[in-house]
Amino acid sequence: MSVVSVETRDNLAIITIDNPPVNALSQAVRAGIVSALDEAEGAGAEAVVLHCAGRTFVAGADIREFGKSLKPPWLPEVIARIEACDGPVVAALHGTTLGGGLELALGCHYRIAVPTARVGFPEVNLGLIPGAGGTQRLPRLVGAERALDVMISGKPANAAEAARAGIVDRLAESGNLLDEAMNFARELVAGGEPPRLIRDLSVEPVDPDFFSEYRKRIAPKTRGLMSPERIVRCVEASLHVPIDQALKEEREHFFECMASPQSSALRHLFFAERQAVKPPPGVSASAEVPEMRRIAVIGAGTMGAGIAYSCLGAGFEVTVLDNDEAGLARGQKTIEGLYKGGVARGKVSREKAADGLGRLTTSQDYAAVGGVDLVIEAVFESMAIKQEVFARLDRVCGPDTILATNTSTLDVDRIAAATDRPGKVIGTHFFSPAHIMRLVEIVRGAETEDSVIVAGLPLAKRLRKVGVVVGNCFGFVGNRMLYGYGRESQLLLLEGAAPEQIDGALQDWGMAMGPHAVGDLAGLDVGYSVRRERTDLPDDPRFYRVADVLVEAGRLGRKTGKGMYLYESGSRAPIPDPEVAAWIASEAEALGVEQRAIGEREIVERCIYALIVEGARILEEGIASRSGDIDVVWVNGYGFPRYRGGPMHYADTIGVDKVYAKVCEFRNRFGPMYWEVPELLEDLARRGGKFADLKPAG
Ligand code: 3H9
């Protein structure tokens, strides 16, 4: 069946794009639009309505075609063909009109949209710029500043905003978009309205220093990214250069961005995040997903309150349970505070806040959670306490209730063993702050039923998070890898790199924060107590030695005003502390570690390659099914730069053989204790393979 069809009704031609799931502009669609226009004009149509079947108007270019040679007609040619039509072409928008879809719509002479429609240019999220005239047509409609805001933020606007800004000419309020679009087209014909081309408009002038100020304004948010600057240059050109030349420049920038490692990394993540939310191999996708309406959260601490707030935001009825009356009251206050903050920042409406709080109940009595569909336990990270909680939950909850443990390191099978329903027990590792961080590791125990795993994925999506199914081992995917990364950042201290040098090197490389600043933020005592519970630590006195010394001296991080760094009261800025430098030097001496000058490159390679090595082991063991899952975990949970695609994609980008050679070098230099080469890494390197090409483990 053709993805584009045309029918004529009286003097109108209706062109329908039907290319599920999101009507992306594949080559067939582009070619189809051109021939449909030829056919419409051949049939004597006086006006054309362009609309889409299915859930949305065109949501963009077909991303799957990127990175390959693009076959004609290109989108700018399709748009030029629309602009050249003798009669008006009306775009009828519903769903999400994004990227190339919005460029297509802006190429049409008029636009009508349903009130629920959203429009935007999200190209920046893929390391791209709008490449089919968006950077030229949008400023002509809404001015340079607004156009920049739309393209640099990548955030879509709703139909009402778009109508106010002039992006949309009319809102279709009747519920029948196509009928209203046809009426609009008939009116235009009857009124003798000629085709109206946005390209013929000119851009409102701006102050002479507007662009330099704008660049300064966006610098903190666009650190390390290539495409925002290209967008700014294109919009500058829209003011100063004839449109055809500016379109040519836009196209050059677009192709340069598309060929960049950044765009390839961001496109990889786009698909990896969508892949991650599908049941992993070996889990039956047809398993019946239980319906969820009521959720109980056990533990009203910061984590529990954050999880409860997320669940309320997703429309669930939520009961928060805590043994401690004062703790429960604090938890309730935290949730109310989150709503208050949301309202103050304009993120949540007053009605939504009232509705959310209306669905919240609190209790100290386990009987109150008897009838819920899902329990998320978020009590203190201790096996004994969690086992006790699960044994109680098992007694009070109905047989179908799913019991989830929010643990960051503990063995989910041992927790499940405290119940008579291990098949209904799963791990849900949320990240702190739980209402902000997008990642949830969904930990499958040895006996977790498929239906329970499959239930976790849509739940994460409903909570507006990315759920990744992982296997059960110490630290799962994220924290297990963090150990290697943190280990190297600690060893580097003993070997002579200062905390601020290590943090600076990794931040310059793209990490959201350096590991030592993160340690201070999380609290150095957190990792300390986890290490005390572990029985499998390496026999190495250097292992996390500096962190241990700091904790034992009462320097727990930001919360005590001192950790790896100093903090002035009320400030979050880490200040290097000469006292810490002296302690590190004396520890190094006591341990016989020779201090030396260490370069930034060694810092980055040791920390990042440690991640890749552990990631390779995780894949070997099947703890993650796909290398992309590991990337999704590290980008969404640990501040790994999105534009580098995640640790495993980064390894693929620089070449697995090069990573292998470096890891061998580290093994020879530092010994095999930490740098034993995983077989998978060696195997891929020898055959010139990539992590991305591995068959998913099931
Ligand atoms: C662009 O347009 C460049 C131009 O300026 C210049 C050109 C010259 N292509 O997200 P979902 C698939 S750049 C191919 O789960 P939702 C997606 O992989 C593009 N496939 O649904 C998934 O497939 P599967 C600018 C695409 O309802 C399925 O559709 N546009 C594309 O949660 C469902 O996706 C964008 O960046 C695509 N463009 O959200 C928009 N989009 O089922 C990107 C989606 O096999 N897309 N798929 O896993 C989105 O933001 C969301 O998908 C959308 C729907 C909001 C549309």
PDB file of C-alpha atoms in Angstrom, residues 15 17 21-25 33 49-60 90-98 100-106 108 111-112 117-119 177:
ATOM      1  CA  ILE A  15      -3.260  14.300   0.334  1.00  0.00           C
ATOM      2  CA  ILE A  17       0.348  10.515   4.524  1.00  0.00           C
ATOM      3  CA  PRO A  21       4.063   4.773  13.580  1.00  0.00           C
ATOM      4  CA  VAL A  22       4.803   8.525  13.382  1.00  0.00           C
ATOM      5  CA  ASN A  23       4.527   9.364   9.652  1.00  0.00           C
ATOM      6  CA  ALA A  24       8.267   9.988   9.427  1.00  0.00           C
ATOM      7  CA  LEU A  25       9.432  11.489   6.138  1.00  0.00           C
ATOM      8  CA  ILE A  33       4.110  13.948  -1.660  1.00  0.00           C
ATOM      9  CA  VAL A  49      -5.128  19.832   2.193  1.00  0.00           C
ATOM     10  CA  LEU A  50      -2.124  17.878   3.492  1.00  0.00           C
ATOM     11  CA  HIS A  51      -2.887  15.693   6.474  1.00  0.00           C
ATOM     12  CA  CYS A  52      -1.820  12.464   8.122  1.00  0.00           C
ATOM     13  CA  ALA A  53      -3.521   9.252   9.121  1.00  0.00           C
ATOM     14  CA  GLY A  54      -2.817   7.690  12.493  1.00  0.00           C
ATOM     15  CA  ARG A  55      -1.703   9.279  15.710  1.00  0.00           C
ATOM     16  CA  THR A  56       0.206  12.267  14.415  1.00  0.00           C
ATOM     17  CA  PHE A  57       1.111  14.629  11.623  1.00  0.00           C
ATOM     18  CA  VAL A  58       4.697  14.047  10.449  1.00  0.00           C
ATOM     19  CA  ALA A  59       6.983  13.770  13.528  1.00  0.00           C
ATOM     20  CA  GLY A  60      10.134  14.452  11.550  1.00  0.00           C
ATOM     21  CA  VAL A  90      -3.218  23.832   3.960  1.00  0.00           C
ATOM     22  CA  ALA A  91      -1.433  21.591   6.476  1.00  0.00           C
ATOM     23  CA  ALA A  92      -3.768  19.949   9.002  1.00  0.00           C
ATOM     24  CA  LEU A  93      -1.847  19.211  12.176  1.00  0.00           C
ATOM     25  CA  HIS A  94      -2.552  16.769  14.967  1.00  0.00           C
ATOM     26  CA  GLY A  95      -0.324  14.876  17.375  1.00  0.00           C
ATOM     27  CA  THR A  96       3.313  15.974  17.341  1.00  0.00           C
ATOM     28  CA  THR A  97       4.473  17.974  14.334  1.00  0.00           C
ATOM     29  CA  LEU A  98       8.203  17.904  14.826  1.00  0.00           C
ATOM     30  CA  GLY A 100      11.092  17.977   9.290  1.00  0.00           C
ATOM     31  CA  GLY A 101       7.341  17.636   9.905  1.00  0.00           C
ATOM     32  CA  LEU A 102       7.159  21.239  11.067  1.00  0.00           C
ATOM     33  CA  GLU A 103       9.390  22.290   8.192  1.00  0.00           C
ATOM     34  CA  LEU A 104       6.954  20.592   5.839  1.00  0.00           C
ATOM     35  CA  ALA A 105       4.071  22.418   7.523  1.00  0.00           C
ATOM     36  CA  LEU A 106       5.900  25.751   7.325  1.00  0.00           C
ATOM     37  CA  CYS A 108       2.632  24.855   3.254  1.00  0.00           C
ATOM     38  CA  ARG A 111      -1.697  25.694   8.931  1.00  0.00           C
ATOM     39  CA  ILE A 112      -4.652  24.529  11.007  1.00  0.00           C
ATOM     40  CA  ALA A 117      -1.424  19.329  18.752  1.00  0.00           C
ATOM     41  CA  ARG A 118       2.187  20.111  19.624  1.00  0.00           C
ATOM     42  CA  VAL A 119       4.807  21.577  17.320  1.00  0.00           C
ATOM     43  CA  LEU A 177      -9.748  18.284  11.741  1.00  0.00           C
TER      44      LEU A 177
END
